[in-house]
Short mmCIF file of N, CA and C in Angstrom, two decimals:
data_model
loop_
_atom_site.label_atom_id
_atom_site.label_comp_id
_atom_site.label_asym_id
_atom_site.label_seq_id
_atom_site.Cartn_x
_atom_site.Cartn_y
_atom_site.Cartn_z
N UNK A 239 31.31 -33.44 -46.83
CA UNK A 239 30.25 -32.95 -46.02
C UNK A 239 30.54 -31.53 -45.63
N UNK A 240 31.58 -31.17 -45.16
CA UNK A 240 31.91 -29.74 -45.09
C UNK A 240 31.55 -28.66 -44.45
N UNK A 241 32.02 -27.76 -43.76
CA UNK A 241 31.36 -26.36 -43.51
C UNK A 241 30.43 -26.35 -42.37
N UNK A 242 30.64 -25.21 -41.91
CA UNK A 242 29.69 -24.94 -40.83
C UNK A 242 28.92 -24.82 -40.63
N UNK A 243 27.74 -24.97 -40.03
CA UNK A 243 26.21 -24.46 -40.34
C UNK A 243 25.88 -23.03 -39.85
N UNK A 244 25.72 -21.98 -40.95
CA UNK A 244 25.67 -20.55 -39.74
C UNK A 244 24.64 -20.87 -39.21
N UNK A 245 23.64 -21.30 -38.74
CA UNK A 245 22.69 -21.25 -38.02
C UNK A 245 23.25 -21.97 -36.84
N UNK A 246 24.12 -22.88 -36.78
CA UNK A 246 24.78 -23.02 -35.55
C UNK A 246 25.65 -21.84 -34.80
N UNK A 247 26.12 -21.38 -35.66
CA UNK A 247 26.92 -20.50 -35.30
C UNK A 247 26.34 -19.39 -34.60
N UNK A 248 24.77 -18.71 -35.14
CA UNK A 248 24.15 -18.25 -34.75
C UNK A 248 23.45 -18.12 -33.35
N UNK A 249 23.19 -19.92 -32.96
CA UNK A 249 22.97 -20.24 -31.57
C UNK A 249 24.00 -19.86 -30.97
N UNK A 250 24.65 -20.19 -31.35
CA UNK A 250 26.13 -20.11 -29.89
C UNK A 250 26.28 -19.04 -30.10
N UNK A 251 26.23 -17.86 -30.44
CA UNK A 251 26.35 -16.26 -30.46
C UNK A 251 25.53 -16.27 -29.35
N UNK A 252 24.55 -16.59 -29.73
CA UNK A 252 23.33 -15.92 -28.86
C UNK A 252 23.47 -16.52 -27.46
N UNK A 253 23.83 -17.85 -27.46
CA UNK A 253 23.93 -18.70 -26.06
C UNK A 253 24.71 -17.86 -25.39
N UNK A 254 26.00 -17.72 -25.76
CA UNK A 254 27.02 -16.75 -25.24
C UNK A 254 26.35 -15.33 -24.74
N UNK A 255 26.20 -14.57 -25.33
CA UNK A 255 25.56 -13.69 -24.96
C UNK A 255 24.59 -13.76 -23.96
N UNK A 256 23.47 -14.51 -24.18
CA UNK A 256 22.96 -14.88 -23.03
C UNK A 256 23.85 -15.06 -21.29
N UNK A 257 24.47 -15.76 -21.47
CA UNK A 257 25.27 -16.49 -20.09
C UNK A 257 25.88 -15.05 -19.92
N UNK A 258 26.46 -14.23 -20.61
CA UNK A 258 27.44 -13.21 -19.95
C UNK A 258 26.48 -12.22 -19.77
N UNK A 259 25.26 -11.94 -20.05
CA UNK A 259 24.34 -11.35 -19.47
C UNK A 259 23.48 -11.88 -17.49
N UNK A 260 23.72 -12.80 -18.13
CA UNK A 260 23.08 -13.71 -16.45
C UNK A 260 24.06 -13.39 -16.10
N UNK A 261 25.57 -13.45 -16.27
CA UNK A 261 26.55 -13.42 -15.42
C UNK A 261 26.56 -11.85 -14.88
N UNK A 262 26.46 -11.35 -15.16
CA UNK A 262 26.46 -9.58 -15.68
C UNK A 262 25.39 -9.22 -14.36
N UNK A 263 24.03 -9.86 -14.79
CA UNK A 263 22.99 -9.70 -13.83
C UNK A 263 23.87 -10.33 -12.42
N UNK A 264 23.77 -11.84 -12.07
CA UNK A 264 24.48 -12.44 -10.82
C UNK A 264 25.70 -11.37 -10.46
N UNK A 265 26.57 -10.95 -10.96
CA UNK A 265 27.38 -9.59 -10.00
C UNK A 265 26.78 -8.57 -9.53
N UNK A 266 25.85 -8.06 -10.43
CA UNK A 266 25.23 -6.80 -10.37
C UNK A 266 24.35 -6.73 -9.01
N UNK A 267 23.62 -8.58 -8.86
CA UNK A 267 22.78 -8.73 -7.82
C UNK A 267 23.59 -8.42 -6.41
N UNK A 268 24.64 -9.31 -6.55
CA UNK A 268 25.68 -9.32 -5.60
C UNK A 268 25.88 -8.74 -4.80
N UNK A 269 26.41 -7.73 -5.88
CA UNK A 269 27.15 -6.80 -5.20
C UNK A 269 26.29 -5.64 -4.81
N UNK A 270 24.61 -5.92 -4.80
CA UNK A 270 23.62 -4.50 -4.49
C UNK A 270 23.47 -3.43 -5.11
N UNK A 271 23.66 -3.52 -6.62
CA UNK A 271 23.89 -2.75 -7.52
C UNK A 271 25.31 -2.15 -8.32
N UNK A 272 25.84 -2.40 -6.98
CA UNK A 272 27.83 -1.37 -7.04
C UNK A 272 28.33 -2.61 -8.13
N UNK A 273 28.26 -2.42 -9.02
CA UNK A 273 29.28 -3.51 -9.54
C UNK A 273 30.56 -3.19 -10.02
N UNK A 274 31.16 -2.00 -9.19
CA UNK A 274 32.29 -1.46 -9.97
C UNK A 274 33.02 -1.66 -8.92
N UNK A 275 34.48 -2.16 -9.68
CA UNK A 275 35.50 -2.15 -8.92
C UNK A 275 35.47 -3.45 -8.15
N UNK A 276 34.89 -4.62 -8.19
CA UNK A 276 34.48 -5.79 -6.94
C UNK A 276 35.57 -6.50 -7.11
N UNK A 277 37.01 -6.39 -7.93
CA UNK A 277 37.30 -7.45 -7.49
C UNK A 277 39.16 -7.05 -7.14
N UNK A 278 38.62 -5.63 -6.56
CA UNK A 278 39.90 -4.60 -6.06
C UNK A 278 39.95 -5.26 -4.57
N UNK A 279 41.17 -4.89 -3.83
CA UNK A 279 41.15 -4.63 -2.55
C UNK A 279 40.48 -3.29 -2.02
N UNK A 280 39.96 -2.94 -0.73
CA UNK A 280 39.82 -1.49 -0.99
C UNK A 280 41.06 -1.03 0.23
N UNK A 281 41.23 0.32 -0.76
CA UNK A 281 42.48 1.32 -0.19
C UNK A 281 42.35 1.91 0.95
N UNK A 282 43.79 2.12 1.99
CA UNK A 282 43.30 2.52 3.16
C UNK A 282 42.45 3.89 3.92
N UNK A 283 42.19 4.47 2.17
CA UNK A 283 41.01 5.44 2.77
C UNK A 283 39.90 5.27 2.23
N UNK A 284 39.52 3.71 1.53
CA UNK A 284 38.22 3.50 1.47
C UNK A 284 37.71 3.61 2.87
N UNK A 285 39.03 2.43 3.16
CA UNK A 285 38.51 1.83 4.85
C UNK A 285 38.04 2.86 5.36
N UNK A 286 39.07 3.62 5.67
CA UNK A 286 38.59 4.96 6.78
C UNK A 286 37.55 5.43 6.76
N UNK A 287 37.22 5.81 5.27
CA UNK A 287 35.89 6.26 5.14
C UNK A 287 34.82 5.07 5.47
N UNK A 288 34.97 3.94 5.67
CA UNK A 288 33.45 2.92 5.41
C UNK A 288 34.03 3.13 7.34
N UNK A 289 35.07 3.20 7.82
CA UNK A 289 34.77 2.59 9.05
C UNK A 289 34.19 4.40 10.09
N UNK A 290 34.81 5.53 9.42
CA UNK A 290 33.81 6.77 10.20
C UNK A 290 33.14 7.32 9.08
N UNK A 291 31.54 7.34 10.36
CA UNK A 291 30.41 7.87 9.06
C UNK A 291 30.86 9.56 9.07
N UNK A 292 29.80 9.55 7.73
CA UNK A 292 30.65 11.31 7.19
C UNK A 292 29.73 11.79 8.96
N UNK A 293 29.78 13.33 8.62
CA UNK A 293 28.90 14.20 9.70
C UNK A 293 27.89 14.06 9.56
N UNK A 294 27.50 14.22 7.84
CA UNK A 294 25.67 13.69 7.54
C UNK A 294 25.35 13.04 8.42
N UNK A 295 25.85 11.73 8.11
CA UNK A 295 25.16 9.92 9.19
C UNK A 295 25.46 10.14 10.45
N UNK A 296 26.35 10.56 11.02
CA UNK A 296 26.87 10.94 12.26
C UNK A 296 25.55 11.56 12.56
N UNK A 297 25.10 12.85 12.40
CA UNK A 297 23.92 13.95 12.42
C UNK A 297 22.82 13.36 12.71
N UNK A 298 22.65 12.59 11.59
CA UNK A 298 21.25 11.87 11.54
C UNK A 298 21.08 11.20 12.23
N UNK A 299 22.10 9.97 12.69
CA UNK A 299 21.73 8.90 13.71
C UNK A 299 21.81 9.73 14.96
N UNK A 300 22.75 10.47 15.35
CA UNK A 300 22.30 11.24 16.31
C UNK A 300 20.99 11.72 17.16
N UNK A 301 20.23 11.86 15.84
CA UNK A 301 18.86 12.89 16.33
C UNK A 301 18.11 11.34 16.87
N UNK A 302 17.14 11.70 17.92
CA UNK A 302 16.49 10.58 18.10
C UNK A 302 15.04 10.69 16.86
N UNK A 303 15.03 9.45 16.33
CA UNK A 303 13.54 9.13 15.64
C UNK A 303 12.35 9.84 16.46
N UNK A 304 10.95 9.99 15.74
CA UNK A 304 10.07 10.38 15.90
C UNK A 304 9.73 9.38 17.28
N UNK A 305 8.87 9.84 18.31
CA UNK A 305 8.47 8.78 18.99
C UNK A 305 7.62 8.53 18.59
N UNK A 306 7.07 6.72 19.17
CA UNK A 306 6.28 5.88 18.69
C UNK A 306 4.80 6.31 18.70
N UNK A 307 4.00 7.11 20.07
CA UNK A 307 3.31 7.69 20.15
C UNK A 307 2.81 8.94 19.10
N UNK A 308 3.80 9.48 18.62
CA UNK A 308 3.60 10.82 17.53
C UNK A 308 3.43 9.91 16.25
N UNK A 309 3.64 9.34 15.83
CA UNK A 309 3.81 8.32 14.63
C UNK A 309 2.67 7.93 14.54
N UNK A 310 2.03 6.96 15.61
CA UNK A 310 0.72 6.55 15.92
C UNK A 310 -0.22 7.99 15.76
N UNK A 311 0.37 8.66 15.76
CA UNK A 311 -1.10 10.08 15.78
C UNK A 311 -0.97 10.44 14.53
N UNK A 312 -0.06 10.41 14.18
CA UNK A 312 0.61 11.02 12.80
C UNK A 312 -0.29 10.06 11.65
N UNK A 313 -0.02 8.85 12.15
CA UNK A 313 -0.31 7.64 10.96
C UNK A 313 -1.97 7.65 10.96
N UNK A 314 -2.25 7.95 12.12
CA UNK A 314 -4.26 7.29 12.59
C UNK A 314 -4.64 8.78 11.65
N UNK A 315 -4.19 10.15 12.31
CA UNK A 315 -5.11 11.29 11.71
C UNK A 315 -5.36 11.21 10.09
N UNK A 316 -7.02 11.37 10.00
CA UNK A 316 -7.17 11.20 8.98
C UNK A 316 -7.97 12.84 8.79
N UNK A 317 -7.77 12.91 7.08
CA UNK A 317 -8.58 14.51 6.57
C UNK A 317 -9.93 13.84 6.44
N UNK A 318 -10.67 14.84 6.34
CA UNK A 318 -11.68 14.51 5.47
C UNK A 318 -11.82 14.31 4.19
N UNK A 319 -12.59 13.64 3.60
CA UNK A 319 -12.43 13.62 1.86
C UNK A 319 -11.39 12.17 1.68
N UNK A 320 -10.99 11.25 2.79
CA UNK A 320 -10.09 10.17 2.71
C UNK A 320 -10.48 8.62 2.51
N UNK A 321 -9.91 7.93 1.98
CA UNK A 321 -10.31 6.25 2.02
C UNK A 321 -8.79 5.60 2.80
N UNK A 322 -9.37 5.23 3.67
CA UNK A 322 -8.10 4.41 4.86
C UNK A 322 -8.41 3.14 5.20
N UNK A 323 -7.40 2.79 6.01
CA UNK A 323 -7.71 1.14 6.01
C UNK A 323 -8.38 1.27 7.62
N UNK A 324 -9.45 0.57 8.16
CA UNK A 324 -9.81 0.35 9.43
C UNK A 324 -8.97 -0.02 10.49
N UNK A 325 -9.01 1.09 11.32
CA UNK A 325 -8.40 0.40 12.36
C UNK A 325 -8.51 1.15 13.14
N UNK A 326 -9.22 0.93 15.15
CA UNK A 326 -9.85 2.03 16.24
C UNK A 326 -8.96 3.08 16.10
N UNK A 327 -7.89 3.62 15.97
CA UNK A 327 -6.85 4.32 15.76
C UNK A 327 -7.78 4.95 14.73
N UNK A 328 -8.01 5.19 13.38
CA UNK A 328 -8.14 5.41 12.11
C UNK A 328 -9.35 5.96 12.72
N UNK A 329 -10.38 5.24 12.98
CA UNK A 329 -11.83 6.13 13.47
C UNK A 329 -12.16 7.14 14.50
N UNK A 330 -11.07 6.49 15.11
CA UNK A 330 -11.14 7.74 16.29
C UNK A 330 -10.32 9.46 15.53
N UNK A 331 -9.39 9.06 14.18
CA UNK A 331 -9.08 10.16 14.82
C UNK A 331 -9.61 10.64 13.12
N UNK A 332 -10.63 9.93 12.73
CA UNK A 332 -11.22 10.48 11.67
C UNK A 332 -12.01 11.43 11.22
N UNK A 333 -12.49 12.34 10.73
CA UNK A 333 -13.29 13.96 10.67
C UNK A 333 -14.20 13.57 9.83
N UNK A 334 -15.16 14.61 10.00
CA UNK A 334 -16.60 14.53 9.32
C UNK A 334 -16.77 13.59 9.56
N UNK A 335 -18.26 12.94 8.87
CA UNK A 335 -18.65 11.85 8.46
C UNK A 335 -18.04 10.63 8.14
N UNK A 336 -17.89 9.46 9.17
CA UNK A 336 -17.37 8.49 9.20
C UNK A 336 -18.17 7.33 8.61
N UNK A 337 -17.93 6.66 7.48
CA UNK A 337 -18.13 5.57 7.35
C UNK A 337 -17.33 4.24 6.72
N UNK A 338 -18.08 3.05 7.31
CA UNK A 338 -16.98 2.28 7.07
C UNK A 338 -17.58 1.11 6.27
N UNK A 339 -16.58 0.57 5.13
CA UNK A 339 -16.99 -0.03 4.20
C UNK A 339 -16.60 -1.53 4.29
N UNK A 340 -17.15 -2.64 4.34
CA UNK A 340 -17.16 -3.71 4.91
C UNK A 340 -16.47 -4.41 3.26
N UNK A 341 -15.45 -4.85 3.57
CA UNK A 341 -14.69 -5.23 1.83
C UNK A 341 -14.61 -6.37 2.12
N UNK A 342 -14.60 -7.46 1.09
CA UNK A 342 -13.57 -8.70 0.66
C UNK A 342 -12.64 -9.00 -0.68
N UNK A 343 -11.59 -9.37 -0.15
CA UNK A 343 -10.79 -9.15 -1.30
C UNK A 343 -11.42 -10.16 -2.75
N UNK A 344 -12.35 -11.05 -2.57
CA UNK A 344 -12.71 -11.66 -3.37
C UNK A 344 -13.75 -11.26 -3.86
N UNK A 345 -14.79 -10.63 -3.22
CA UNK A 345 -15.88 -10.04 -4.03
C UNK A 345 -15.60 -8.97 -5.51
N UNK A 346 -15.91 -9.10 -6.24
CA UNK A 346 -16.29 -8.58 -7.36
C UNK A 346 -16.97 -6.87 -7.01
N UNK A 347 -17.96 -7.24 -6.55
CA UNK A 347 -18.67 -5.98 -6.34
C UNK A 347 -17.90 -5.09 -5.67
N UNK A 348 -17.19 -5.75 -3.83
CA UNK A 348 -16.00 -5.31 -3.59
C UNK A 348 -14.98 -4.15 -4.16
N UNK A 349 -14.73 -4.95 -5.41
CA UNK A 349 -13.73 -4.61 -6.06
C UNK A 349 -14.23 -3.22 -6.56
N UNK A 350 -15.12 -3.36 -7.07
CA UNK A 350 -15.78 -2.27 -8.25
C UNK A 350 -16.16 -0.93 -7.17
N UNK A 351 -16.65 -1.23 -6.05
CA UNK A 351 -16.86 0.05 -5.34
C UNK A 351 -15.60 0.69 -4.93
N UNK A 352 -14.41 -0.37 -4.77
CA UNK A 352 -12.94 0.00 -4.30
C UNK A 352 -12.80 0.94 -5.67
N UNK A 353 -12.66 0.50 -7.04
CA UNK A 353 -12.09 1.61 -7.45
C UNK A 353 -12.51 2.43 -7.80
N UNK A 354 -14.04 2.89 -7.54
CA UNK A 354 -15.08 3.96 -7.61
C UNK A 354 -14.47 4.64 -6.60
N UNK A 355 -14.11 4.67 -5.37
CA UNK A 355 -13.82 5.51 -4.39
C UNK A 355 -12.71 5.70 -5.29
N UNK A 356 -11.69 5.21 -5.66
CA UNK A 356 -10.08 5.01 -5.58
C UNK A 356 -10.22 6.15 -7.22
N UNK A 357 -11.49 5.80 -7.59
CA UNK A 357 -11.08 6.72 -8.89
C UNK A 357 -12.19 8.22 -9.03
N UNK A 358 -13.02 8.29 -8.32
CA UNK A 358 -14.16 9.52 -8.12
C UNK A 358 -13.29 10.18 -6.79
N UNK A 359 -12.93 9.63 -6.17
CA UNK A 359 -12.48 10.05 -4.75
C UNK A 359 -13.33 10.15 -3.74
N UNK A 360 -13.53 10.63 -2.16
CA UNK A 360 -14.39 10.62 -1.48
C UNK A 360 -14.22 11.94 -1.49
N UNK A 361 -15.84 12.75 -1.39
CA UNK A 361 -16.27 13.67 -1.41
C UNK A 361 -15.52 14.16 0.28
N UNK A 362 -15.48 15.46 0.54
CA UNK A 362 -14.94 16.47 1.55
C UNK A 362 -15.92 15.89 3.04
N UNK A 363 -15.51 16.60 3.98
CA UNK A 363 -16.17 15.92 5.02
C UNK A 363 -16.88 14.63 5.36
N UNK A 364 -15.90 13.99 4.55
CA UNK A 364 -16.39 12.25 4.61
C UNK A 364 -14.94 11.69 4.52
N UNK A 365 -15.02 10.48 5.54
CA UNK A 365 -13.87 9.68 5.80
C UNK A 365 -14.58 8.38 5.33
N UNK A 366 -13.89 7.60 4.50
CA UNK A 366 -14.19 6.21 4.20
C UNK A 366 -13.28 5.08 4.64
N UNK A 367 -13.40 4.61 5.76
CA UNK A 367 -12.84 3.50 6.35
C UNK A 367 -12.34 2.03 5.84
N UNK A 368 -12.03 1.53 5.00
CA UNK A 368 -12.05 -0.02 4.93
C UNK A 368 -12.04 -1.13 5.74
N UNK A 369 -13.01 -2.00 5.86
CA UNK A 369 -12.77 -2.83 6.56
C UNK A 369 -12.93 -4.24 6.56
N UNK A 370 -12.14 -5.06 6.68
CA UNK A 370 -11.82 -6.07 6.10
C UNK A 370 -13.16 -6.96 6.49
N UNK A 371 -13.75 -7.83 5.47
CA UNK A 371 -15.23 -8.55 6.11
C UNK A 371 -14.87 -10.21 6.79
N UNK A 372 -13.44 -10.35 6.14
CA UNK A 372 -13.14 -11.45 6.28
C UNK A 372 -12.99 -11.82 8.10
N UNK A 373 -12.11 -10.77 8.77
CA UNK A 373 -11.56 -10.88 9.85
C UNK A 373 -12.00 -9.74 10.50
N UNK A 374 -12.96 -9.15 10.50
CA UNK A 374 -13.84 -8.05 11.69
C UNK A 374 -15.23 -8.70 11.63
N UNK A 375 -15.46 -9.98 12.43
CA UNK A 375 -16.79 -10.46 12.36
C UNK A 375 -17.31 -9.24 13.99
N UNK A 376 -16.69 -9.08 14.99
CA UNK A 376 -17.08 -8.37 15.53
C UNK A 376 -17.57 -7.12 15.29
N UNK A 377 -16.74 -6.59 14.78
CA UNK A 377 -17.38 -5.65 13.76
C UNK A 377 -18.63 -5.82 13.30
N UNK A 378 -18.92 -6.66 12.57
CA UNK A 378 -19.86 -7.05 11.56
C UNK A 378 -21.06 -6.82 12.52
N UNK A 379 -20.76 -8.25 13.74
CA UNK A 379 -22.00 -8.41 14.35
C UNK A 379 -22.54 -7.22 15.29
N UNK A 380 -21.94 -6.56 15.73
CA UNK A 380 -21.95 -4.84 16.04
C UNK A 380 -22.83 -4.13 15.64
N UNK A 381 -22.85 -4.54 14.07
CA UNK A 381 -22.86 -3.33 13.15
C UNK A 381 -24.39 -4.33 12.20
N UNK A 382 -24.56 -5.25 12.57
CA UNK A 382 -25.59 -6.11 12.10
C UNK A 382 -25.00 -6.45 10.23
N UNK A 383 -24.15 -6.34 9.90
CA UNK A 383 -23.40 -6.93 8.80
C UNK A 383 -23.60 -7.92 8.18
N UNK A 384 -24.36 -8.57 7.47
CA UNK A 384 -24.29 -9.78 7.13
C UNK A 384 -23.77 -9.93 5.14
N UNK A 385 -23.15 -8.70 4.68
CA UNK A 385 -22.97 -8.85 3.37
C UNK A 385 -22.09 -8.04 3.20
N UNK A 386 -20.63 -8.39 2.45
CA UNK A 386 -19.99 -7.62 2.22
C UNK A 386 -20.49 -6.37 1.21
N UNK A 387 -19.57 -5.22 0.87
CA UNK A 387 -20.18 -4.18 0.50
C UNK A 387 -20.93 -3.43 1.04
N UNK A 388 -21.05 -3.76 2.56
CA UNK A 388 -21.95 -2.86 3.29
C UNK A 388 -20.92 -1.88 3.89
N UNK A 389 -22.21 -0.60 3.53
CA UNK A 389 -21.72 0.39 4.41
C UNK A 389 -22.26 1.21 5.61
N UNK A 390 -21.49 1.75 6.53
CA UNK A 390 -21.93 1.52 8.01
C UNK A 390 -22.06 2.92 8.32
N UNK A 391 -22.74 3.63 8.50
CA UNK A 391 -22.67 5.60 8.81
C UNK A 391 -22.43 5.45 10.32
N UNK A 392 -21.37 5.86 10.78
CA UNK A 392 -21.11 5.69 12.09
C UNK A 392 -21.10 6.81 12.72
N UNK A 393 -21.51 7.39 13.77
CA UNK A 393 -21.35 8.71 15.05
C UNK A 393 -19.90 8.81 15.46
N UNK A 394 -19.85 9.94 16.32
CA UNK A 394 -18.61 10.58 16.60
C UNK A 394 -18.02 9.53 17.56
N UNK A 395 -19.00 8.67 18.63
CA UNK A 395 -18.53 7.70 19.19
C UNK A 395 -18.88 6.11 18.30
N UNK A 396 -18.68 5.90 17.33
CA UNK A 396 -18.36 4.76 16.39
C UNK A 396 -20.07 4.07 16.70
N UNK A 397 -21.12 4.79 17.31
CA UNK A 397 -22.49 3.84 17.24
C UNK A 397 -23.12 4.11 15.66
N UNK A 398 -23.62 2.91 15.72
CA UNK A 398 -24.31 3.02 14.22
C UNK A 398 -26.00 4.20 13.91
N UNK A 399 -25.78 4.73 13.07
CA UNK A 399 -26.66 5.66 12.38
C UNK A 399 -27.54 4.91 11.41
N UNK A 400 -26.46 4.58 10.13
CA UNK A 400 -27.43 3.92 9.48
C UNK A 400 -26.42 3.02 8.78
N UNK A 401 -26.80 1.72 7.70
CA UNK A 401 -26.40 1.36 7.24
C UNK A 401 -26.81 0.88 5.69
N UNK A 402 -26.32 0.27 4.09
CA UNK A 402 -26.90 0.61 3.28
C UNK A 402 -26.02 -0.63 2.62
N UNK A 403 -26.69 -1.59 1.97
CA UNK A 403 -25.77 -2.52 1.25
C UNK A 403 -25.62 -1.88 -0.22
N UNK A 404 -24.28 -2.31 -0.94
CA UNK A 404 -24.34 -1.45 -2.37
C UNK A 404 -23.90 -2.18 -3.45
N UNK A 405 -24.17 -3.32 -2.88
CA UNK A 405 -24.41 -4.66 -3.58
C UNK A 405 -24.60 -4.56 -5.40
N UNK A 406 -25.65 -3.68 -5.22
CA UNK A 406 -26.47 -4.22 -6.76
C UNK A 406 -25.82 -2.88 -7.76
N UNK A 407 -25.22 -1.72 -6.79
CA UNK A 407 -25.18 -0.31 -7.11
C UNK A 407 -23.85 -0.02 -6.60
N UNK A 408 -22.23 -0.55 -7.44
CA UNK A 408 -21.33 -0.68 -6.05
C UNK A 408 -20.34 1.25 -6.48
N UNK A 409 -21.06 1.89 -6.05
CA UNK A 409 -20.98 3.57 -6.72
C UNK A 409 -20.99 4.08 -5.34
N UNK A 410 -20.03 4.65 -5.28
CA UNK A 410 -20.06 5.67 -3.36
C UNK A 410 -21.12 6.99 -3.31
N UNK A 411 -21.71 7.33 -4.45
CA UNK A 411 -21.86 8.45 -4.75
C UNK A 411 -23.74 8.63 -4.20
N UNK A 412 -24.03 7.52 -4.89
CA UNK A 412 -25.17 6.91 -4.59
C UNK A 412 -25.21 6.14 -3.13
N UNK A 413 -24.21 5.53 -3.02
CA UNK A 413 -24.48 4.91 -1.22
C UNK A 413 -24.68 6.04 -0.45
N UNK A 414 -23.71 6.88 -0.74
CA UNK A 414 -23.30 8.12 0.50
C UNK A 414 -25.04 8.83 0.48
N UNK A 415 -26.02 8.83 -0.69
CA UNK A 415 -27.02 9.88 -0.63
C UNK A 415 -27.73 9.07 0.22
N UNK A 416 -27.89 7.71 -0.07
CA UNK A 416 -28.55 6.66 0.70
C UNK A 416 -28.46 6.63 2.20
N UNK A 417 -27.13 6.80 3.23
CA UNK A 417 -27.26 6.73 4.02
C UNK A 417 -27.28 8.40 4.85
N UNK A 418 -27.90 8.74 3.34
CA UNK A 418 -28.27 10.63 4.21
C UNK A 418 -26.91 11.38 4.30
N UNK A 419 -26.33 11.18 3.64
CA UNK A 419 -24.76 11.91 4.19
C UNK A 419 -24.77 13.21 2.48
N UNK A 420 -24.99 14.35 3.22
CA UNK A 420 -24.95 15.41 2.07
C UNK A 420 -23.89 15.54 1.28
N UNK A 421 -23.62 16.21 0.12
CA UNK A 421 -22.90 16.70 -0.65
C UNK A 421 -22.08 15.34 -1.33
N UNK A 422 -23.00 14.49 -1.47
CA UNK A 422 -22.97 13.10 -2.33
C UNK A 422 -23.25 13.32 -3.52
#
């Protein structure tokens, strides 16, 4: 009967290889990328060094972080010409022409006006808000909402102007002329 089968032989190449690759990966995970050197002691001026940070880290942790308040202004200010996610923060500190677009992540149409903004961009002195349809029913009922894809032309104090479903037409270009907002 005799002899080896190379095609066995072939598997177990490959099996092998395989496993010392997973193994390869499992250190690599391990160890957070460093996979060098893991299975040294470290020397007494690793230590030194892991136990005082250089001056860099010293420096840095030093400085105090941004405060929470500047961050919040920092994060809300929006340009004009922007698509942001909703939130009173976001409108208040939004320019030009505010409007806000009533989304669901499941709608279709949804979707298609998302990447019309995301790929035409929003025209200059217009802020485009997102806002979730699922979980701003206050919103909604505010704003007389009853269909996602609506969009809401809002005033400097967030009252409604006009509003325009874009349902059948889900194109910003065309909503924006619809609810009167120039240079659409």
């Amino acid at each position: 009967m005799g002899g080896v089968n190379p095609r066995n032989i072939a598997l177990i190449v490959v099996g092998v290889l395989v496993a010392g690759g997973v193994a390869i990966a499992v250190v690599f995970a391990s160890t957070g990328g460093d996979a060098t050197d893991t299975a040294s002691t470290p020397t007494a001026s690793a230590s030194a060094e892991a136990a005082e940070p250089s001056a860099t880290e010293a420096t840095e942790s030093a400085q105090p972080s941004e405060e929470p308040a500047e961050a919040a202004e920092q994060e809300a200010a929006v340009s004009p010409g922007a698509y942001v996610e909703y939130s009173p923060a976001a409108l208040e500190a939004a320019e030009g022409e505010k409007v806000l677009f009533f989304h669901a992540t499941w709608c279709p149409q949804c979707r298609a006006l998302e990447a019309d903004i995301q790929g035409s961009g929003v025209p200059d002195g217009v802020t485009v808000l997102k806002v979730d349809y699922d979980s701003n029913q206050d919103l909604r009922a505010k704003y007389g909402v009853t269909l996602q894809t609506t969009l809401v032309h809002v005033d400097e104090s967030g009252e409604l102007i006009d509003r325009y479903v874009a349902y059948e037409q889900p194109v910003l270009a065309p909503s924006l002329a619809a609810l009167g907002i120039a240079g659409s």
